Amino acid sequence: MSLLNLPTRFDFGQTEAKWTQVWKTKDYFHPQASGDAPSFSIAFPPPNVTGVLHMGHAANISIQDALIRGKRKLGFNTLWTVGTDHAGIGTQVMVEKQLKAEGTSRQELGREGFLERVWQWKDEYGSRIFEQMMRLGASGDFKRARFTMDEGYSTAIRKVFVDWYQAGIIYRANRLVNWDPASQTVLSDLEVESKEEKGSLWHIRYPLSEDPSQGIIVATTRPETMLGDSAVAVHPDDSRYQHLIGKTVTIPLSGRQIPIIADGEVADPSFGSGAVKITPAHDFNDWECGQRNDLEIMQVIDINACMNDKVPAQYQGLKVIKAREAIVTDLETEGFLVQVDDHIYQPGRSSRTGALVQPLPLVQWWVDMKRLADPARDAVREGRIKYVPERYTDEGVEWLEKDIRDWCISRQLWWGHQIPVWYDEQGEIAFVGTEDPDPEQSQNWTRDEDVLDTWFSSALWPFATLGWPEQTPELKHFYPTTVLSTARDILKLWVARMNFSSHYFLDKIPFEHVLVHATILTKDGKRMSKSKGTGIDPLDMVNKYGADACRYWLAQVSLTGQDVRFADDKLESSQHFVTKIWNASRFVLMNLDDFDPNYSLDLTQLKLSDRWILSRLRQLHTVVTQSMDDFSLHHATRELYQFIWTEFCDWYLELAKPRLQGEQRQQVQAILFTCLNTMLHLLHPFMPFVSEELWSEGLKKLDPNLPGEHLAIAPWPIIDHLPAVDNEAESQMDLLMETVRVIRNLRMEVGVASNKSVESVYLASTEATDREILNASQGMICTLAKVDQLQISSEMPELEQAAHGVSQTIQVALPLAGLIDLDKESERLEREIGKLDKDLAGLKQRLENPKFVDRAPADVVEQVRSQMQELTYQHQLLTERLQSLKS
RNA sequence: GGGCGGUUAGCUCAGUUGGUAGAGCAACUCGUUUACACCGAGUAGGUCACAAGUUCGAGUCUUGUACCGCCCACCA
């Protein structure tokens, strides 16, 4: 390809496809698990095979790939493990929906037939997810891709279950659990969400058994549960009810008699009537109360959220909501309903199906969390696992420290890891093992129907993906992983669980850093939601703006610690940046057609602008390199933008243009080459495609000796041979740029069109060094300010008609006989003087404060003094101008 | 009820150890000067939510208030 007649727009579609293919063919992202290079590894949080990736995934890919690509180029042996999660409930729900649309059901297909269908689904969506990742440029190791239900992974799961079972950490117990009637399975506490909803608080009178004319009033948000009440509790110190404790009341509509008990934990005298009905089978607090007081557990709601046969006939089989209506009506009719209040409460709902969660007593499998939590907590508390941003540290461990409750791991689903437990004919546990039992021996045994919670398998992700429980080279080489980058909402659900699993089985931390990235919100700051249609497919954005633009924007905003609002136009400006890079590179390459790669830059012949841009380049290099270690990707991206667009394009390239025509051509070419080469390397983690294209098709062809066959694996640029940061050059350039700005400003103010050059500009300074700098850079000022010639002197001559300005210690005058409107000019000067007055007043106030001069550091005082001096000087000059104008 | 964030230019957001506020987009003016009009040059726009405190000095530190968001625990 010839870069000399490239289009002015970067064709991202074609280029992305090309490089994805090349990188894949070259196997660049499939590292050997050997060698002396330090390792840097990330396990990509496996997306659910329920569907396609969303913007949150794209953000996370942008972050992780930036780090992986950066570290790869920095010489680390990098492994980015990718894969997908079987997502038990989620996937099963999706496939069941599909079946329903086809007029069949999982029950009709049977367990085996159903699982076959789910595997088909998985194959389709799993590969689609990998395609999406590749489209975004993810340099993951797709050859080592894993799935949470692949063979090796399943072996790991079995081992964990059996080990924990044998250690007594996994046990089976009958307890109150969260039941999702929609998906017909148990949920863990973390899978239940509660949000405020409008409801009612019904006050119901329970008559005293011995004297129905008396009674006790209880309040409830769920009247239907009264049919399963086992007691009414009052506070032991509540004087109103002392005489009733120990007596019994009759449950209205049911006629059952239940005791009035004293329980200080569940009854709050200040709420409602101070008396509370206790339903151990359907409420977590009541369950605890039942345990304390040895109450009957009377289940009245079944797994379909319907009233069961323990309730009066007229309510049997009714859905709880219907039953509630019927019961309330009947209570009212029979005079038991005392009062109804509007009430805001927070019912639990399934995070997956949104169904109202029913607390039900069921026999399930549990993990004893207290046996696992401590080492995981210590690793975080002692700083061996670091959270970024730091504030998430607490969120990461508080759950392990305080709120920890045992984890219910069995699910009544078909899709997942079936629990490796067999029961004998009596229903007793007969066998638990990593291999299936001997068929002869197990003839009359039945296997536990349930599967394990999806998070039980996700908890092994960072090490199971590396081959554990086998002691693989990958495990030795890449474990613990370096970084885990994830969304905030799964810190407990997933991150904490990987932590304790890793400590138990490998006695190691699973990762050193936990990066918590931003949530990508809609334009209005709402959560993106597929069901509301506010979700955005990253591929649409890639197709529209290109992968580089998307990645760059996401990397820039996703690690600042703040959630971000997404809108198309933001990607537009990133795309403009890509175009800018493309065109700047095109210009450089066009001017390197006769570039001699063997020419070595003569450091003794550098001009001011050369020294300046190289100094800036070095600082850019430092910032971007640093960002790979401290994850300050937003700094890196911003600095790249500032450097490339403003410093390199707006100033340096403009200065380079005339020099490329003269005797300095080779020297300038060498600097342009160095800048572009370094820029493309530093950009590559954020914009892999455009940088690879420009480097491989451009620079690498000009100088085949550049290390690395492609930019993706070319070593990070070394700039040690370049001059150190040059403060002198930077401050001198600042002076010159400021002067150019003043001239441009004057031109605009007096209405000189920007394409017209002006004949001459007068510059005067009493400082010899100023004049020296100006004299040495006359050409530069003329080029940038479109001026034919400069008159540089120590004193500003009296000019007939001119516009005046001042740049630091330099007076600037633009003489334009006939073009200057005297009134406008004095107005302008007055405006400038006004600004100076304001600034000077502030400075003066500080300097006149003896405490400031006394207590502030000397360099700060000095800085204020010199600023004062400079502004005073400017003030004086402009005032003189104004006076002479008026006289 | 407890915890954590946020409140900075019209909009979306930066602002590293306290030294007197920046970018992108939008607006306005000028310009097609052969890298780029997805461009260049310039202009305008902010008592940094509010109040007190510490300090010579506070967007930055402390306390309180208001509003918005998230997380946890829940009074039935």
Tab-separated table of C-alpha atoms in Angstrom, chain A residues 312-698:
chain	number	residue	atom	x	y	z
A	312	PRO	CA	-59.507	-23.242	54.763
A	313	ALA	CA	-60.968	-24.697	51.598
A	314	GLN	CA	-62.101	-21.423	50.078
A	315	TYR	CA	-58.512	-20.183	49.868
A	316	GLN	CA	-56.819	-23.346	48.696
A	317	GLY	CA	-55.053	-23.071	45.374
A	318	LEU	CA	-55.348	-19.295	45.184
A	319	LYS	CA	-52.278	-17.282	44.203
A	320	VAL	CA	-51.042	-15.321	47.205
A	321	ILE	CA	-52.220	-12.026	45.740
A	322	LYS	CA	-55.710	-13.427	45.080
A	323	ALA	CA	-55.756	-15.022	48.499
A	324	ARG	CA	-54.788	-11.704	50.030
A	325	GLU	CA	-57.737	-9.956	48.386
A	326	ALA	CA	-60.154	-12.663	49.476
A	327	ILE	CA	-58.855	-12.681	53.011
A	328	VAL	CA	-59.013	-8.919	53.371
A	329	THR	CA	-62.608	-8.928	52.116
A	330	ASP	CA	-63.563	-11.691	54.516
A	331	LEU	CA	-61.838	-9.999	57.432
A	332	GLU	CA	-63.762	-6.871	56.726
A	333	THR	CA	-67.054	-8.723	56.426
A	334	GLU	CA	-66.514	-10.490	59.689
A	335	GLY	CA	-65.364	-7.371	61.487
A	336	PHE	CA	-61.754	-8.301	62.155
A	337	LEU	CA	-60.218	-5.619	59.958
A	338	VAL	CA	-59.553	-2.628	62.160
A	339	GLN	CA	-57.685	-0.300	59.887
A	340	VAL	CA	-55.804	-0.126	56.564
A	341	ASP	CA	-52.895	2.245	56.051
A	342	ASP	CA	-50.958	3.027	52.910
A	343	HIS	CA	-47.514	1.672	53.404
A	344	ILE	CA	-44.205	1.865	51.577
A	345	TYR	CA	-42.329	-1.381	51.931
A	346	GLN	CA	-39.543	-3.232	50.172
A	347	PRO	CA	-40.551	-6.710	49.092
A	348	GLY	CA	-37.835	-9.024	47.807
A	349	ARG	CA	-37.841	-9.774	44.110
A	350	SER	CA	-35.796	-12.183	42.059
A	351	SER	CA	-32.974	-10.300	40.368
A	352	ARG	CA	-33.386	-12.609	37.410
A	353	THR	CA	-37.143	-12.890	36.870
A	354	GLY	CA	-38.479	-10.001	38.909
A	355	ALA	CA	-40.954	-12.319	40.600
A	356	LEU	CA	-41.917	-11.738	44.221
A	357	VAL	CA	-39.694	-13.983	46.281
A	358	GLN	CA	-41.503	-16.308	48.650
A	359	PRO	CA	-39.686	-17.342	51.799
A	360	LEU	CA	-40.293	-21.081	52.148
A	361	PRO	CA	-38.841	-23.806	54.355
A	362	LEU	CA	-36.949	-26.295	52.179
A	363	VAL	CA	-34.099	-28.775	52.426
A	364	GLN	CA	-31.105	-27.355	50.559
A	365	TRP	CA	-27.320	-27.497	50.336
A	366	TRP	CA	-25.333	-24.817	52.116
A	367	VAL	CA	-21.792	-23.530	52.429
A	368	ASP	CA	-20.600	-22.637	55.909
A	369	MET	CA	-19.177	-19.193	55.266
A	370	LYS	CA	-17.585	-18.679	58.632
A	371	ARG	CA	-15.119	-21.433	57.820
A	372	LEU	CA	-13.974	-19.649	54.653
A	373	ALA	CA	-14.182	-15.933	55.178
A	374	ASP	CA	-11.186	-15.105	57.360
A	375	PRO	CA	-8.200	-15.563	55.022
A	376	ALA	CA	-10.062	-13.752	52.270
A	377	ARG	CA	-10.824	-10.852	54.544
A	378	ASP	CA	-7.231	-10.701	55.809
A	379	ALA	CA	-5.853	-10.564	52.275
A	380	VAL	CA	-7.849	-7.433	51.629
A	381	ARG	CA	-7.357	-5.854	55.036
A	382	GLU	CA	-3.611	-6.411	54.861
A	383	GLY	CA	-3.439	-4.867	51.409
A	384	ARG	CA	-2.376	-7.972	49.523
A	385	ILE	CA	-5.432	-7.448	47.355
A	386	LYS	CA	-5.880	-3.815	46.436
A	387	TYR	CA	-9.071	-2.230	45.214
A	388	VAL	CA	-9.077	0.610	42.698
A	389	PRO	CA	-10.693	3.007	43.503
A	390	GLU	CA	-9.662	2.415	47.079
A	391	ARG	CA	-13.062	3.152	48.545
A	392	TYR	CA	-14.357	-0.199	47.319
A	393	THR	CA	-12.076	-1.962	49.735
A	394	ASP	CA	-14.699	-1.813	52.433
A	395	GLU	CA	-17.466	-2.926	50.180
A	396	GLY	CA	-15.263	-5.817	49.193
A	397	VAL	CA	-14.801	-7.180	52.683
A	398	GLU	CA	-17.549	-5.838	54.870
A	399	TRP	CA	-19.775	-8.632	53.732
A	400	LEU	CA	-17.133	-11.182	54.707
A	401	GLU	CA	-16.664	-9.553	58.081
A	402	LYS	CA	-20.109	-8.757	59.325
A	403	ASP	CA	-23.046	-9.646	57.200
A	404	ILE	CA	-21.889	-13.092	56.306
A	405	ARG	CA	-24.586	-15.725	56.224
A	406	ASP	CA	-24.347	-19.243	54.962
A	407	TRP	CA	-24.615	-19.586	51.227
A	408	CYS	CA	-27.389	-21.646	49.724
A	409	ILE	CA	-25.840	-23.329	46.699
A	410	SER	CA	-28.456	-25.733	45.390
A	411	ARG	CA	-30.765	-24.674	42.594
A	412	GLN	CA	-33.803	-26.454	41.236
A	413	LEU	CA	-32.668	-26.113	37.658
A	414	TRP	CA	-31.510	-28.474	34.955
A	415	TRP	CA	-28.855	-26.285	33.368
A	416	GLY	CA	-25.745	-26.340	35.491
A	417	HIS	CA	-23.434	-28.609	37.429
A	418	GLN	CA	-25.579	-31.345	38.885
A	419	ILE	CA	-24.831	-31.954	42.523
A	420	PRO	CA	-22.621	-35.063	42.835
A	421	VAL	CA	-24.645	-36.666	45.603
A	422	TRP	CA	-26.565	-39.926	45.440
A	423	TYR	CA	-29.284	-41.016	47.866
A	424	ASP	CA	-30.302	-44.528	48.780
A	425	GLU	CA	-33.872	-45.807	48.840
A	426	GLN	CA	-34.429	-44.305	52.259
A	427	GLY	CA	-33.384	-40.919	50.955
A	428	GLU	CA	-30.177	-40.954	52.974
A	429	ILE	CA	-26.948	-39.739	51.434
A	430	ALA	CA	-25.279	-42.818	50.018
A	431	PHE	CA	-22.454	-41.383	47.970
A	432	VAL	CA	-20.590	-38.149	47.321
A	433	GLY	CA	-17.667	-38.287	44.931
A	434	THR	CA	-15.628	-36.754	42.173
A	435	GLU	CA	-16.430	-39.703	39.912
A	436	ASP	CA	-19.871	-41.189	39.407
A	437	PRO	CA	-20.536	-44.246	41.586
A	438	ASP	CA	-20.112	-47.793	40.320
A	439	PRO	CA	-23.346	-48.525	38.368
A	440	GLU	CA	-23.739	-51.933	39.959
A	441	GLN	CA	-23.487	-50.610	43.422
A	442	SER	CA	-25.709	-47.656	42.745
A	443	GLN	CA	-28.571	-49.417	41.044
A	444	ASN	CA	-31.136	-48.259	43.537
A	445	TRP	CA	-29.648	-44.898	44.248
A	446	THR	CA	-30.928	-41.676	42.856
A	447	ARG	CA	-28.823	-38.672	42.090
A	448	ASP	CA	-29.645	-35.301	43.593
A	449	GLU	CA	-31.732	-33.521	40.952
A	450	ASP	CA	-30.458	-30.081	41.760
A	451	VAL	CA	-27.593	-28.147	40.231
A	452	LEU	CA	-25.151	-25.750	41.831
A	453	ASP	CA	-25.508	-21.991	41.939
A	454	THR	CA	-23.791	-20.414	38.931
A	455	TRP	CA	-21.634	-18.365	41.252
A	456	PHE	CA	-20.332	-21.555	42.783
A	457	SER	CA	-18.564	-22.221	39.495
A	458	SER	CA	-17.653	-18.599	38.808
A	459	ALA	CA	-15.907	-18.575	42.158
A	460	LEU	CA	-13.194	-20.806	40.690
A	461	TRP	CA	-12.721	-18.771	37.504
A	462	PRO	CA	-9.178	-17.380	37.856
A	463	PHE	CA	-7.604	-20.717	38.735
A	464	ALA	CA	-9.929	-23.246	37.130
A	465	THR	CA	-9.355	-21.512	33.784
A	466	LEU	CA	-5.649	-22.192	34.209
A	467	GLY	CA	-6.267	-25.904	34.537
A	468	TRP	CA	-6.660	-26.385	38.284
A	469	PRO	CA	-6.891	-28.925	39.929
A	470	GLU	CA	-4.122	-30.103	37.596
A	471	GLN	CA	-0.825	-28.437	38.435
A	472	THR	CA	-0.443	-27.017	34.938
A	473	PRO	CA	2.404	-24.812	33.715
A	474	GLU	CA	-0.173	-22.088	33.197
A	475	LEU	CA	-1.144	-22.231	36.845
A	476	LYS	CA	2.472	-22.059	37.931
A	477	HIS	CA	3.334	-19.293	35.540
A	478	PHE	CA	0.310	-17.022	35.565
A	479	TYR	CA	-1.222	-17.469	39.013
A	480	PRO	CA	-2.080	-15.445	41.011
A	481	THR	CA	-3.442	-13.225	38.290
A	482	THR	CA	-2.422	-9.575	38.311
A	483	VAL	CA	-5.629	-7.709	37.746
A	484	LEU	CA	-9.313	-8.363	37.982
A	485	SER	CA	-11.442	-5.716	36.305
A	486	THR	CA	-15.119	-5.841	37.010
A	487	ALA	CA	-18.413	-4.068	37.462
A	488	ARG	CA	-19.362	-2.839	40.888
A	489	ASP	CA	-22.494	-4.896	41.326
A	490	ILE	CA	-20.732	-8.232	41.571
A	491	LEU	CA	-18.092	-7.426	44.158
A	492	LYS	CA	-19.774	-9.666	46.706
A	493	LEU	CA	-21.525	-12.033	44.399
A	494	TRP	CA	-18.345	-12.937	42.576
A	495	VAL	CA	-15.136	-11.177	43.637
A	496	ALA	CA	-15.384	-12.087	47.309
A	497	ARG	CA	-16.170	-15.672	46.406
A	498	MET	CA	-13.148	-16.040	44.145
A	499	ASN	CA	-11.143	-14.682	47.013
A	500	PHE	CA	-12.158	-17.254	49.610
A	501	SER	CA	-12.154	-20.142	47.140
A	502	SER	CA	-8.616	-19.349	46.082
A	503	HIS	CA	-7.431	-19.110	49.641
A	504	TYR	CA	-8.977	-22.428	50.552
A	505	PHE	CA	-7.718	-24.448	47.616
A	506	LEU	CA	-4.498	-22.720	46.588
A	507	ASP	CA	-3.672	-20.765	49.706
A	508	LYS	CA	-3.048	-17.735	47.491
A	509	ILE	CA	-4.743	-14.522	46.578
A	510	PRO	CA	-6.550	-14.871	43.240
A	511	PHE	CA	-5.486	-11.425	41.954
A	512	GLU	CA	-3.453	-8.473	43.157
A	513	HIS	CA	-5.642	-5.609	42.001
A	514	VAL	CA	-9.372	-5.322	41.694
A	515	LEU	CA	-10.354	-2.576	39.281
A	516	VAL	CA	-13.917	-1.433	39.631
A	517	HIS	CA	-14.990	0.277	36.457
A	518	ALA	CA	-17.743	2.779	35.857
A	519	THR	CA	-21.276	1.853	35.083
A	520	ILE	CA	-22.208	3.136	31.638
A	521	LEU	CA	-25.487	4.973	31.979
A	522	THR	CA	-27.942	6.335	29.456
A	523	LYS	CA	-27.913	9.953	28.391
A	524	ASP	CA	-30.305	10.758	31.234
A	525	GLY	CA	-28.197	9.045	33.844
A	526	LYS	CA	-30.372	5.956	34.089
A	527	ARG	CA	-29.208	2.380	34.045
A	528	MET	CA	-29.186	0.883	30.591
A	529	SER	CA	-31.787	-1.807	30.339
A	530	LYS	CA	-32.451	-4.221	27.571
A	531	SER	CA	-36.106	-4.568	28.454
A	532	LYS	CA	-36.643	-0.806	28.371
A	533	GLY	CA	-34.809	-0.599	25.088
A	534	THR	CA	-32.182	1.751	26.482
A	535	GLY	CA	-29.402	-0.779	26.090
A	536	ILE	CA	-26.783	-0.173	23.445
A	537	ASP	CA	-25.012	-2.850	21.465
A	538	PRO	CA	-21.308	-2.019	21.353
A	539	LEU	CA	-21.135	-3.513	17.881
A	540	ASP	CA	-23.487	-0.834	16.593
A	541	MET	CA	-21.061	1.730	17.945
A	542	VAL	CA	-18.062	-0.081	16.486
A	543	ASN	CA	-19.773	-0.179	13.122
A	544	LYS	CA	-20.625	3.490	13.298
A	545	TYR	CA	-17.521	5.034	14.828
A	546	GLY	CA	-14.879	2.334	14.684
A	547	ALA	CA	-13.439	0.170	17.428
A	548	ASP	CA	-10.590	2.573	18.149
A	549	ALA	CA	-12.909	5.504	18.813
A	550	CYS	CA	-15.104	3.409	21.099
A	551	ARG	CA	-12.187	1.959	23.014
A	552	TYR	CA	-10.451	5.278	23.391
A	553	TRP	CA	-13.538	6.936	24.815
A	554	LEU	CA	-14.309	4.052	27.138
A	555	ALA	CA	-10.733	3.852	28.410
A	556	GLN	CA	-10.828	7.562	29.056
A	557	VAL	CA	-13.963	7.564	31.179
A	558	SER	CA	-14.232	4.142	32.755
A	559	LEU	CA	-11.674	4.276	35.530
A	560	THR	CA	-12.178	7.728	36.990
A	561	GLY	CA	-14.302	6.311	39.794
A	562	GLN	CA	-17.388	8.004	38.468
A	563	ASP	CA	-20.262	6.523	36.526
A	564	VAL	CA	-20.583	7.928	33.037
A	565	ARG	CA	-23.427	8.915	30.789
A	566	PHE	CA	-23.203	7.655	27.298
A	567	ALA	CA	-24.228	9.562	24.210
A	568	ASP	CA	-23.311	9.075	20.596
A	569	ASP	CA	-21.765	12.491	20.161
A	570	LYS	CA	-19.051	11.625	22.643
A	571	LEU	CA	-17.853	8.870	20.372
A	572	GLU	CA	-18.006	11.347	17.537
A	573	SER	CA	-15.294	13.460	19.086
A	574	SER	CA	-13.189	10.352	19.688
A	575	GLN	CA	-13.631	9.459	16.071
A	576	HIS	CA	-12.476	12.930	15.098
A	577	PHE	CA	-9.375	12.305	17.138
A	578	VAL	CA	-8.734	9.097	15.223
A	579	THR	CA	-9.137	11.030	11.974
A	580	LYS	CA	-6.753	13.675	13.251
A	581	ILE	CA	-4.166	11.036	14.058
A	582	TRP	CA	-4.705	9.504	10.658
A	583	ASN	CA	-4.180	12.774	8.818
A	584	ALA	CA	-1.254	13.936	10.891
A	585	SER	CA	0.419	10.587	10.250
A	586	ARG	CA	-0.442	10.809	6.593
A	587	PHE	CA	1.245	14.183	6.424
A	588	VAL	CA	4.343	12.947	8.209
A	589	LEU	CA	4.585	9.869	6.034
A	590	MET	CA	4.140	11.938	2.882
A	591	ASN	CA	7.113	13.969	3.949
A	592	LEU	CA	9.208	10.941	4.730
A	593	ASP	CA	9.245	9.584	1.187
A	594	ASP	CA	12.987	10.111	0.978
A	595	PHE	CA	13.592	9.315	4.626
A	596	ASP	CA	16.939	7.753	5.383
A	597	PRO	CA	16.535	5.396	8.337
A	598	ASN	CA	20.264	5.420	8.869
A	599	TYR	CA	20.418	9.135	9.398
A	600	SER	CA	20.993	9.707	13.060
A	601	LEU	CA	19.553	12.757	14.674
A	602	ASP	CA	22.154	15.420	15.392
A	603	LEU	CA	21.324	16.433	18.922
A	604	THR	CA	23.674	19.394	18.749
A	605	GLN	CA	21.680	20.917	15.895
A	606	LEU	CA	18.264	20.913	17.541
A	607	LYS	CA	16.207	24.048	17.206
A	608	LEU	CA	14.100	25.369	20.033
A	609	SER	CA	10.906	23.778	18.727
A	610	ASP	CA	12.727	20.450	18.338
A	611	ARG	CA	13.960	20.535	21.895
A	612	TRP	CA	10.492	21.498	23.023
A	613	ILE	CA	8.581	18.746	21.221
A	614	LEU	CA	11.088	16.100	22.294
A	615	SER	CA	10.806	17.264	25.865
A	616	ARG	CA	7.023	17.063	25.667
A	617	LEU	CA	7.270	13.654	24.016
A	618	ARG	CA	9.373	12.368	26.850
A	619	GLN	CA	6.851	13.543	29.390
A	620	LEU	CA	4.033	11.932	27.434
A	621	HIS	CA	5.985	8.694	27.422
A	622	THR	CA	6.329	8.864	31.194
A	623	VAL	CA	2.637	9.482	31.794
A	624	VAL	CA	1.448	6.690	29.515
A	625	THR	CA	3.979	4.205	30.847
A	626	GLN	CA	3.011	5.071	34.386
A	627	SER	CA	-0.668	4.551	33.620
A	628	MET	CA	-0.040	0.876	32.941
A	629	ASP	CA	1.041	0.463	36.543
A	630	ASP	CA	-1.321	2.748	38.398
A	631	PHE	CA	-4.286	2.244	36.052
A	632	SER	CA	-4.627	5.984	35.415
A	633	LEU	CA	-5.854	5.378	31.903
A	634	HIS	CA	-7.799	8.623	31.862
A	635	HIS	CA	-4.579	10.558	32.396
A	636	ALA	CA	-2.851	8.684	29.635
A	637	THR	CA	-5.664	9.202	27.144
A	638	ARG	CA	-6.001	12.889	27.948
A	639	GLU	CA	-2.284	13.487	27.653
A	640	LEU	CA	-2.201	11.695	24.328
A	641	TYR	CA	-4.993	13.912	23.081
A	642	GLN	CA	-3.356	17.089	24.305
A	643	PHE	CA	0.041	16.166	22.951
A	644	ILE	CA	-1.013	14.912	19.563
A	645	TRP	CA	-3.688	17.424	18.730
A	646	THR	CA	-2.395	20.599	20.276
A	647	GLU	CA	1.321	20.335	20.652
A	648	PHE	CA	2.290	18.087	17.805
A	649	CYS	CA	-0.297	19.044	15.174
A	650	ASP	CA	-1.142	22.663	15.920
A	651	TRP	CA	2.352	23.828	16.705
A	652	TYR	CA	5.130	21.477	15.762
A	653	LEU	CA	3.820	20.318	12.412
A	654	GLU	CA	3.075	23.876	11.379
A	655	LEU	CA	6.631	24.819	12.239
A	656	ALA	CA	8.009	21.776	10.470
A	657	LYS	CA	6.352	22.586	7.151
A	658	PRO	CA	8.742	25.303	5.980
A	659	ARG	CA	11.763	23.553	7.432
A	660	LEU	CA	10.996	20.431	5.438
A	661	GLN	CA	11.605	22.477	2.301
A	662	GLY	CA	15.046	23.602	3.405
A	663	GLU	CA	18.381	22.296	4.448
A	664	GLN	CA	17.062	20.992	7.758
A	665	ARG	CA	14.855	18.490	5.992
A	666	GLN	CA	16.681	15.393	7.188
A	667	GLN	CA	16.898	16.603	10.729
A	668	VAL	CA	13.174	17.442	10.864
A	669	GLN	CA	12.319	14.151	9.205
A	670	ALA	CA	14.178	12.305	11.920
A	671	ILE	CA	12.277	14.122	14.626
A	672	LEU	CA	8.934	13.575	12.930
A	673	PHE	CA	9.775	9.918	12.601
A	674	THR	CA	10.669	9.638	16.270
A	675	CYS	CA	7.561	11.470	17.374
A	676	LEU	CA	5.217	9.472	15.188
A	677	ASN	CA	6.826	6.194	16.120
A	678	THR	CA	6.583	6.939	19.825
A	679	MET	CA	3.059	8.260	19.536
A	680	LEU	CA	1.816	5.178	17.731
A	681	HIS	CA	3.373	2.876	20.319
A	682	LEU	CA	1.837	4.832	23.158
A	683	LEU	CA	-1.528	4.948	21.398
A	684	HIS	CA	-1.602	1.280	20.635
A	685	PRO	CA	-3.098	0.072	23.939
A	686	PHE	CA	-6.032	2.392	23.376
A	687	MET	CA	-6.334	2.409	19.591
A	688	PRO	CA	-4.849	-0.831	18.402
A	689	PHE	CA	-6.117	-0.789	14.839
A	690	VAL	CA	-5.265	2.662	13.527
A	691	SER	CA	-1.907	2.582	15.280
A	692	GLU	CA	-1.053	-0.836	13.860
A	693	GLU	CA	-2.069	0.229	10.384
A	694	LEU	CA	0.026	3.390	10.399
A	695	TRP	CA	2.994	1.720	11.972
A	696	SER	CA	3.120	-1.508	10.001
A	697	GLU	CA	2.144	-0.027	6.657
A	698	GLY	CA	3.999	3.204	7.171
